[in-house]
Coordinates of C-alpha atoms and ligand atoms in Angstrom, one line a residue:
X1 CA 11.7 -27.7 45.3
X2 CA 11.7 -31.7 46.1
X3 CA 12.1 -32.7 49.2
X4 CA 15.2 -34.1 50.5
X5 CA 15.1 -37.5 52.2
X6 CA 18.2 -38.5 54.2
X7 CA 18.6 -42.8 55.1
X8 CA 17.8 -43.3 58.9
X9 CA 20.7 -46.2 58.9
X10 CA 24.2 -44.2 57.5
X11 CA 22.9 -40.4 56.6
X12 CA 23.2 -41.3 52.9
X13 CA 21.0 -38.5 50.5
X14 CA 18.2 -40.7 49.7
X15 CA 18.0 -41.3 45.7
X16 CA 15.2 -43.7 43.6
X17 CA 16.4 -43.8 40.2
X18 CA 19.8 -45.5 40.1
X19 CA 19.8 -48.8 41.9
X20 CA 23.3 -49.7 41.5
X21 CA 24.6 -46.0 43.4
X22 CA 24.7 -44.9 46.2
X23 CA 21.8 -44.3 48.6
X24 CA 19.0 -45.8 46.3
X25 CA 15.9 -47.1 48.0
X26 CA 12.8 -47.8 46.0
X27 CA 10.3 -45.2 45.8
X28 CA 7.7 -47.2 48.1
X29 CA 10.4 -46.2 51.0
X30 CA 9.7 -42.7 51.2
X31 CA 6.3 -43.2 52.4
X32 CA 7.7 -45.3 55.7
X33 CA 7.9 -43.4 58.8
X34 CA 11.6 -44.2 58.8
X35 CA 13.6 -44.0 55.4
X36 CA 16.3 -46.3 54.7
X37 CA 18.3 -47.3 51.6
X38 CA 18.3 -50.3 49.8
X39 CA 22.1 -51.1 50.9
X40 CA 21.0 -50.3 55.1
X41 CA 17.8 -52.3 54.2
X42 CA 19.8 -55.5 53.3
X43 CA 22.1 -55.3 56.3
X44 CA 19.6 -54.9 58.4
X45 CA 17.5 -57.6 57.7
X46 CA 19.5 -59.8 55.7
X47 CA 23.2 -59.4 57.4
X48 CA 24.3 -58.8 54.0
X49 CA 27.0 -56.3 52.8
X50 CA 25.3 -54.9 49.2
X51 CA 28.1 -53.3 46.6
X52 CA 27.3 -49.4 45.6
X53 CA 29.3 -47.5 42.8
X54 CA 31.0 -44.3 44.3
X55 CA 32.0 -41.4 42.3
X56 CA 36.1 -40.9 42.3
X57 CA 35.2 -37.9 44.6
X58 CA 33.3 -39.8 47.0
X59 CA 35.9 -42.2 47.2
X60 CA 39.0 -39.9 47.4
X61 CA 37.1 -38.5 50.7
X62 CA 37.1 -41.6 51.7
X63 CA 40.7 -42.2 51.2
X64 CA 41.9 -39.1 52.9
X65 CA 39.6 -40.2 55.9
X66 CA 41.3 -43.3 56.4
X67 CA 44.4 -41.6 56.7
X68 CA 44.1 -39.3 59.1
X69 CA 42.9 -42.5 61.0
X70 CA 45.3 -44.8 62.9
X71 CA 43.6 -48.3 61.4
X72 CA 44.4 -51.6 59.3
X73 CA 43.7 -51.3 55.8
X74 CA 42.6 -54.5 54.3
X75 CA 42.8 -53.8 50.1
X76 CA 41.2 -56.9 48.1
X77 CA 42.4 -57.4 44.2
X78 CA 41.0 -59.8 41.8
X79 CA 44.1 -62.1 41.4
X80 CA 42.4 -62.3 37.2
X81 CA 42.4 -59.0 37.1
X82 CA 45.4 -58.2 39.5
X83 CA 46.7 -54.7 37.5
X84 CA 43.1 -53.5 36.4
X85 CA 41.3 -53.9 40.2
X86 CA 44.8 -52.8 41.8
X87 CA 43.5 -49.0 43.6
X88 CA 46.0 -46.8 42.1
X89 CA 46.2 -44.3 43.9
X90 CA 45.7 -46.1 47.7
X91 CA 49.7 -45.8 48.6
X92 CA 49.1 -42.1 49.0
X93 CA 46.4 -42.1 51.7
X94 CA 48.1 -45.3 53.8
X95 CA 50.2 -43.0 56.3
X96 CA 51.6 -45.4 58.8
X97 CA 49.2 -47.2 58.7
X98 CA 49.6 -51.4 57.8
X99 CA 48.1 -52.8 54.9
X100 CA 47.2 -56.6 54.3
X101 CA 46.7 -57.5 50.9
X102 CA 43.9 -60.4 49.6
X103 CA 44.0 -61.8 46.7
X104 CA 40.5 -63.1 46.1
X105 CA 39.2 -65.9 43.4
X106 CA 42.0 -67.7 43.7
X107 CA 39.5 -70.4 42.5
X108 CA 40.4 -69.4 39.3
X109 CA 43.7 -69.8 39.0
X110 CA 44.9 -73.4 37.5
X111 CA 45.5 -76.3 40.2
X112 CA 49.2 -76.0 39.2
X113 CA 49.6 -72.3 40.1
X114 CA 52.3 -72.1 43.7
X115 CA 50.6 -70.1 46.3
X116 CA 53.6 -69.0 47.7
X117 CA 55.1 -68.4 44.2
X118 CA 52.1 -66.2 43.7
X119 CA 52.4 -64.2 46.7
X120 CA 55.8 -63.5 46.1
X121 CA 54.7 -62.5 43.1
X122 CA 52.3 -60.7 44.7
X123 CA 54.5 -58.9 46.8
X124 CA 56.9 -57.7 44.3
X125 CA 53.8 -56.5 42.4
X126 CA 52.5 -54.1 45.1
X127 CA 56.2 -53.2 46.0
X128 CA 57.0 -51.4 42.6
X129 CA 53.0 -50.1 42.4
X130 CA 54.1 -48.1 45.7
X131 CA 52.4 -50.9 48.4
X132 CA 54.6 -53.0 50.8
X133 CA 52.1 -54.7 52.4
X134 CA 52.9 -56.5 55.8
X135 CA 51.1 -59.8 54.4
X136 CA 49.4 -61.1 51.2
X137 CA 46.8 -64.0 51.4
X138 CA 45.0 -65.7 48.3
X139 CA 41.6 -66.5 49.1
X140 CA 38.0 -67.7 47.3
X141 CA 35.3 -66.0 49.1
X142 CA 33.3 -67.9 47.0
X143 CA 34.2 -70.8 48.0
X144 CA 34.8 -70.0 51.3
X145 CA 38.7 -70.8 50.9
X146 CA 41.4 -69.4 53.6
X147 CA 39.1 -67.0 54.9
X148 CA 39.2 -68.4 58.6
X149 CA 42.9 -68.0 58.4
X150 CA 42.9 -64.2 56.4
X151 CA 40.0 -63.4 59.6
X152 CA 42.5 -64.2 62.4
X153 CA 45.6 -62.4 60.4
X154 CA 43.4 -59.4 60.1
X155 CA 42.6 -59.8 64.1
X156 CA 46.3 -60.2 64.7
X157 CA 47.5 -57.3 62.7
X158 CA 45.0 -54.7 63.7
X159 CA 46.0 -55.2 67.2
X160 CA 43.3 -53.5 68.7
X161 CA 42.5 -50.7 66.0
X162 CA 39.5 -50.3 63.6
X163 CA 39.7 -51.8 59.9
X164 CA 39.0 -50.8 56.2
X165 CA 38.6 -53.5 53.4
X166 CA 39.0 -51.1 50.1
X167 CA 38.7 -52.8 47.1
X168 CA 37.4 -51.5 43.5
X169 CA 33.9 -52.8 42.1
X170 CA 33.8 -56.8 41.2
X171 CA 36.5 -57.8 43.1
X172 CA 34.3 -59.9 45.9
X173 CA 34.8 -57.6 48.6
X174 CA 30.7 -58.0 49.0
X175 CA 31.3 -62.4 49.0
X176 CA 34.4 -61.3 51.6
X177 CA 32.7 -59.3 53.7
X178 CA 29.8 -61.4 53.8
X179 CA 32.1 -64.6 55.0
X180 CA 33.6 -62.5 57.7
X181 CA 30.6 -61.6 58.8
X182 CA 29.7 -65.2 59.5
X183 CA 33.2 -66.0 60.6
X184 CA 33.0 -63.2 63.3
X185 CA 30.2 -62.2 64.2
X186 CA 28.0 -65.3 63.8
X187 CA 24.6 -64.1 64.7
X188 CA 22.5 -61.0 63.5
X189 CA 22.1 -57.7 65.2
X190 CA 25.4 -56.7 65.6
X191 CA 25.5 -54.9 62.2
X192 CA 25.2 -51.2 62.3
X193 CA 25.8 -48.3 60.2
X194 CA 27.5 -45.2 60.3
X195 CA 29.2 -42.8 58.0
X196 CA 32.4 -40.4 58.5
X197 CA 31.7 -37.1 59.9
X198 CA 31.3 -34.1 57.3
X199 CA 31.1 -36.6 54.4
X200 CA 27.5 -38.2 53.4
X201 CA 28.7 -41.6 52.2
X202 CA 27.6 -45.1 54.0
X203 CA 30.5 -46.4 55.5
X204 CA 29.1 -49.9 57.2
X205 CA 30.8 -50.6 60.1
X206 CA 31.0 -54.3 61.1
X207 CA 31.7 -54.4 64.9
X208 CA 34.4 -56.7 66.4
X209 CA 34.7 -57.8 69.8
X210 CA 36.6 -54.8 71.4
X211 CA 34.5 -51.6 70.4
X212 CA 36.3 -51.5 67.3
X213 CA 35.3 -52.2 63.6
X214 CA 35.6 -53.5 60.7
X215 CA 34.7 -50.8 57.9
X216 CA 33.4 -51.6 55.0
X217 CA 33.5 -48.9 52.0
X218 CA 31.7 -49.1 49.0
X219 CA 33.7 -50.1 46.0
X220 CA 35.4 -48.0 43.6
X221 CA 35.1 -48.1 40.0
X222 CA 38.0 -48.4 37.6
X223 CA 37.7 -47.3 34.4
X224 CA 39.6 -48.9 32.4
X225 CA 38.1 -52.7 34.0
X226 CA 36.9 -54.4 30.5
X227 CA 34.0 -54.8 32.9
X228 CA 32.5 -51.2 31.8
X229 CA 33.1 -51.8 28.0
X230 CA 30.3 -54.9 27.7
X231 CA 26.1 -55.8 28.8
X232 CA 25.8 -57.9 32.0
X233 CA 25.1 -61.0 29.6
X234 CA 28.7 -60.8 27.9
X235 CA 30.2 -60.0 31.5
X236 CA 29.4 -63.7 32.0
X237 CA 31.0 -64.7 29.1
X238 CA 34.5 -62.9 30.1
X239 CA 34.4 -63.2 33.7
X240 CA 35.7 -66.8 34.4
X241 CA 33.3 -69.4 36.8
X242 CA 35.8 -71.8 37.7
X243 CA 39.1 -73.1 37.0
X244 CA 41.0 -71.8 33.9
X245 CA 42.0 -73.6 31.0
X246 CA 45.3 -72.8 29.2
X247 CA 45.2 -72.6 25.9
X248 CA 47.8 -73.2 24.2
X249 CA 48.4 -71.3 20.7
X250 CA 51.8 -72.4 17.7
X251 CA 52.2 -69.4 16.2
X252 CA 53.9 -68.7 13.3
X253 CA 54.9 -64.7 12.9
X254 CA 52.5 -62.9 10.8
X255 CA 49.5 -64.8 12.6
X256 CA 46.5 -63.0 14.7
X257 CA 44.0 -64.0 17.3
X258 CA 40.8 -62.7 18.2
X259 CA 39.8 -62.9 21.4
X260 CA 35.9 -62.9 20.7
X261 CA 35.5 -59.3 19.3
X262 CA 37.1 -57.6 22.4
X263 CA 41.0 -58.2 22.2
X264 CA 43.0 -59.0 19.1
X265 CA 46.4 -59.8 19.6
X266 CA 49.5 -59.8 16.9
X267 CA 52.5 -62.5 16.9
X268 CA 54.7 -59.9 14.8
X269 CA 58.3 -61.8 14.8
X270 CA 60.3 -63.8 16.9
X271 CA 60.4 -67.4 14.9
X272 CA 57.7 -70.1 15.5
X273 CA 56.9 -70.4 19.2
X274 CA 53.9 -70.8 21.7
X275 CA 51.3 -68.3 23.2
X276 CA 50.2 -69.5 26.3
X277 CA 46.0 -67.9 26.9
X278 CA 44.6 -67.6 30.1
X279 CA 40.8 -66.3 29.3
X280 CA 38.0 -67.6 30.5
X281 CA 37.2 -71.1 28.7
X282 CA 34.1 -69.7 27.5
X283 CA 35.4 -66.8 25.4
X284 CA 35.9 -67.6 21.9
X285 CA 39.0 -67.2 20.5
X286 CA 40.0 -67.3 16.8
X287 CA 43.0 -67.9 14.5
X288 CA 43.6 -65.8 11.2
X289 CA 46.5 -63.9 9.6
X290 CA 47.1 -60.4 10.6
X291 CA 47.0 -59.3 6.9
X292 CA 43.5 -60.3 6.8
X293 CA 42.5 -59.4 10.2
X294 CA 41.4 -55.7 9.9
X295 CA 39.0 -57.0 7.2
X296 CA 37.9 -59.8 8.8
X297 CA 37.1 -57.8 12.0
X298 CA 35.4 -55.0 10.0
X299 CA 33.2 -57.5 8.8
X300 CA 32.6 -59.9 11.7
X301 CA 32.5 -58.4 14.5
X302 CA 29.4 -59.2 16.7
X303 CA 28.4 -62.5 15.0
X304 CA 31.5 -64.2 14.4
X305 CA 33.9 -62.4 16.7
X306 CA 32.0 -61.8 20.3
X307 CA 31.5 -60.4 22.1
X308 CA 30.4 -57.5 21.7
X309 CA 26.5 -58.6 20.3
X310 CA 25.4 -57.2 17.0
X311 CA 23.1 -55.1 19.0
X312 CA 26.0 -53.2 20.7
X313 CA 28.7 -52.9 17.8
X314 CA 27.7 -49.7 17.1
X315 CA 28.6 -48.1 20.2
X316 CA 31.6 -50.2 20.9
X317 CA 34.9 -48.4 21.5
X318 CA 37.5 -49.2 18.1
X319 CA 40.2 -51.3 18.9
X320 CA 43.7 -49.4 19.8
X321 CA 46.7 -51.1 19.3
X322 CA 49.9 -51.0 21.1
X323 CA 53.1 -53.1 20.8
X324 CA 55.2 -54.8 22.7
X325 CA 58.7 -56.6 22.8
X326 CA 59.2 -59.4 25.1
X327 CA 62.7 -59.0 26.7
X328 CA 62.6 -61.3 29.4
X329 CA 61.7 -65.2 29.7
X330 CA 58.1 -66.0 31.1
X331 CA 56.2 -62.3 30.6
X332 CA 52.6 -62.2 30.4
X333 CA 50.8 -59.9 27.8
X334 CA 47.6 -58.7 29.8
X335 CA 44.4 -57.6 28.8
X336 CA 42.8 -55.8 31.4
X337 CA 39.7 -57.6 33.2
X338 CA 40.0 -60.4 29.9
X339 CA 43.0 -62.1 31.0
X340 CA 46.8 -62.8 30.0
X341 CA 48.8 -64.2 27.0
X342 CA 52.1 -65.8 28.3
X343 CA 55.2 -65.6 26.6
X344 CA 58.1 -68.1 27.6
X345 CA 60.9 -67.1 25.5
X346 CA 62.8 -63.2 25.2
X347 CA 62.6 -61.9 21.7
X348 CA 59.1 -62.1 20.6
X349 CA 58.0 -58.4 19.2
X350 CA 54.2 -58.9 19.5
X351 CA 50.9 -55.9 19.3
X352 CA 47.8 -56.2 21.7
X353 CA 44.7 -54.4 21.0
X354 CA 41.9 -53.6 23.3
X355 CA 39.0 -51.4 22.8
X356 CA 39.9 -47.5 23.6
X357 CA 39.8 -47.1 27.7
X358 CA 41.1 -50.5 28.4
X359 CA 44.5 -51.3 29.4
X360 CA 47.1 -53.3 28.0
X361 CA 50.7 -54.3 29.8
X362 CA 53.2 -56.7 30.4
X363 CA 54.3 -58.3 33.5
X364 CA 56.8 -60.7 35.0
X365 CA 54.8 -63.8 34.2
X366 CA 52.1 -64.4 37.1
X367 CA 52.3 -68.1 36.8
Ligands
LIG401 P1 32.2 -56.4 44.9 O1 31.7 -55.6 43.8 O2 33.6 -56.3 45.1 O3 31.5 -56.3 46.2 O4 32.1 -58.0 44.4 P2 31.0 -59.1 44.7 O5 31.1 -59.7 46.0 O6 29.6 -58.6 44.3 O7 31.4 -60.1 43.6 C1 31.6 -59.8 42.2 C2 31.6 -61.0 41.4 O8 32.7 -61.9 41.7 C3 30.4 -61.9 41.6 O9 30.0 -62.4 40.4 C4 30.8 -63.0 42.5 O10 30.1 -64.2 42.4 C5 32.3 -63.2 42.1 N1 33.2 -63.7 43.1 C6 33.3 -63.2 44.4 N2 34.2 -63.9 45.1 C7 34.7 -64.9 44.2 C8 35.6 -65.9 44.3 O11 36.2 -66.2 45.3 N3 35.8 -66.7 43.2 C9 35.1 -66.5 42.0 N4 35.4 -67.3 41.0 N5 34.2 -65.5 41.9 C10 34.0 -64.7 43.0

């Protein structure tokens, strides 16, 4: 049979096929005296937190382990993808334990956008998801923005205990992590590994100044995240780089838009009134009538309407559609991991379509 290798740094099964799970390490490693993965590898000699995919089982083990212990938990959304990052099930493994919520790429969000108003929003968010976190900060760990102050919250609140930072796949927790490293810790060499007893997954453990740590868990995947539904090269096309534009959309009832060929979205009645679009400024989106829109999809989609590339229409999930009516002033229409359509005015009776796994929902408007 082949031969088991185990990693030296966090007890991880060693594996050399799948780069992007857990416990990869190129095949070259296995003839070292000492076998590390790739993800103990970078820490080591880079200081560098690397992101692994975790099975659902891997990361409910995880979950129940961080329970049982008396710790901070540190969860990190993507404030553009608040509902589809959000780790459903997390309020179930918190115990009594204190959670701190971080809102991360706060970068993205217009100037205009209240903090406060957004962690209020925030707040009531997690609240009716099952999460009362003790505090909610908005941060860029890309840029590098309230980091210092999230780091000495997170030294105040864990008053003494251990840390998790939980957060699902794309979210930053890596950029995060990395910052606190360099906020904390400064120097190298005073990363190690470990991993819970009984389980075989690589927990890192960032030590702070008092014996205890800061854990850092690989991330879980969602999946239902538009993320899983396109290549990495359209990824860059729906994932936003910097600041987003509103786009602001008239529409009369009986009009459609296309958002490339990934979301469509149906103004069904309500009178003539505006659609506000938050989607990153480099996704294409396109005007037509919804009577014509079924056809015009059929036929366009993956040269006129994309993403998806022509390459990858074939395989891409049909569109399901589900509808909505606006009852309140100032909702948002979201489309998981794409972005958000706000409405300002009750009344509107509207139908969003995604492509089969993804989410759609409304919200109290974000902004
Ligand atoms: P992880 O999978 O949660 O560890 O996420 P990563 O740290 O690998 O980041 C995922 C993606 O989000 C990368 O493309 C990062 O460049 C990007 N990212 C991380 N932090 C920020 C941020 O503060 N603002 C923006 N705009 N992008 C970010």
């Amino acid at each position: 049979s082949e031969q088991q290798y185990l990693c030296m740094g966090c007890g991880v099964k060693v594996q050399t096929e799948n780069p992007e799970d857990l416990g990869y390490a190129p095949a070259s490693a296995l003839e070292k005296e000492t076998i590390i993965c790739q993800r103990c590898f970078r820490l080591k000699h880079y200081n560098e937190v690397q992101d692994v995919n975790l099975t659902d089982d891997d990361f409910l083990k995880i979950l129940n382990e961080m329970g049982r212990t008396d710790a901070l938990i540190v969860m990190i959304v993507d404030i553009f993808d608040f509902n589809g990052s959000w780790l459903p099930g997390l309020h179930r493994f918190v115990g009594h334990n204190k959670v701190l919520l971080v809102g991360n790429k706060v970068d993205l969000l217009p100037k205009s956008v209240k903090h406060n108003k957004l962690i209020h929003w925030m707040k009531h968010e997690a609240k009716e998801l099952g999460l009362r976190p003790e505090e909610v900060f908005l941060v860029s760990a890309a840029k590098g923005v309230n980091v210092k102050e999230t780091a000495a919250a997170i030294d105040e609140l864990r008053n003494g205990k251990d840390v998790y930072v939980v957060g699902c796949t794309n979210v930053g927790k890596s950029t995060f992590i990395n910052r606190i490293i360099k906020e904390v810790t400064g120097e190298a060499d005073v990363i190690t590994t470990s991993h819970f007893p009984g389980t075989t997954l690589d927990i890192i453990k960032i030590p702070l100044d008092d014996e205890k740590s800061l854990i850092d868990s690989p991330g879980i995947i969602n999946h239902h995240q538009m993320a899983h539904f396109v290549d990495k090269k359209d990824l860059k096309i729906i994932t936003p780089k910097k600041e987003i534009k509103p786009m602001v959309f008239q529409l009369n009832e009986g009009q459609t838009l296309f958002f490339g060929g990934l979301a469509r979205f149906d103004y069904i009645s309500g009178g003539r009134r505006s659609f506000v679009c938050y989607v990153s400024n480099e996704l294409n989106i396109h005007r037509t009538k919804t009577e014509n829109a079924s056809e015009l999809y059929e036929k366009h989609v993956g040269e006129m309407l994309t993403p998806p590339g022509s390459e990858q229409v074939e395989t891409f999930p049909e569109l399901v559609k589900q509808e909505f009516i606006i009852k309140e002033a100032k909702t948002d229409i979201v489309f998981s991991g794409l972005g958000w359509i706000t409405v300002n005015e009750p009344g509107a009776k509207v139908a969003a379509y995604v492509p089969k796994g993804v989410q759609t929902l409304i919200r109290k408007s974000l902004i």
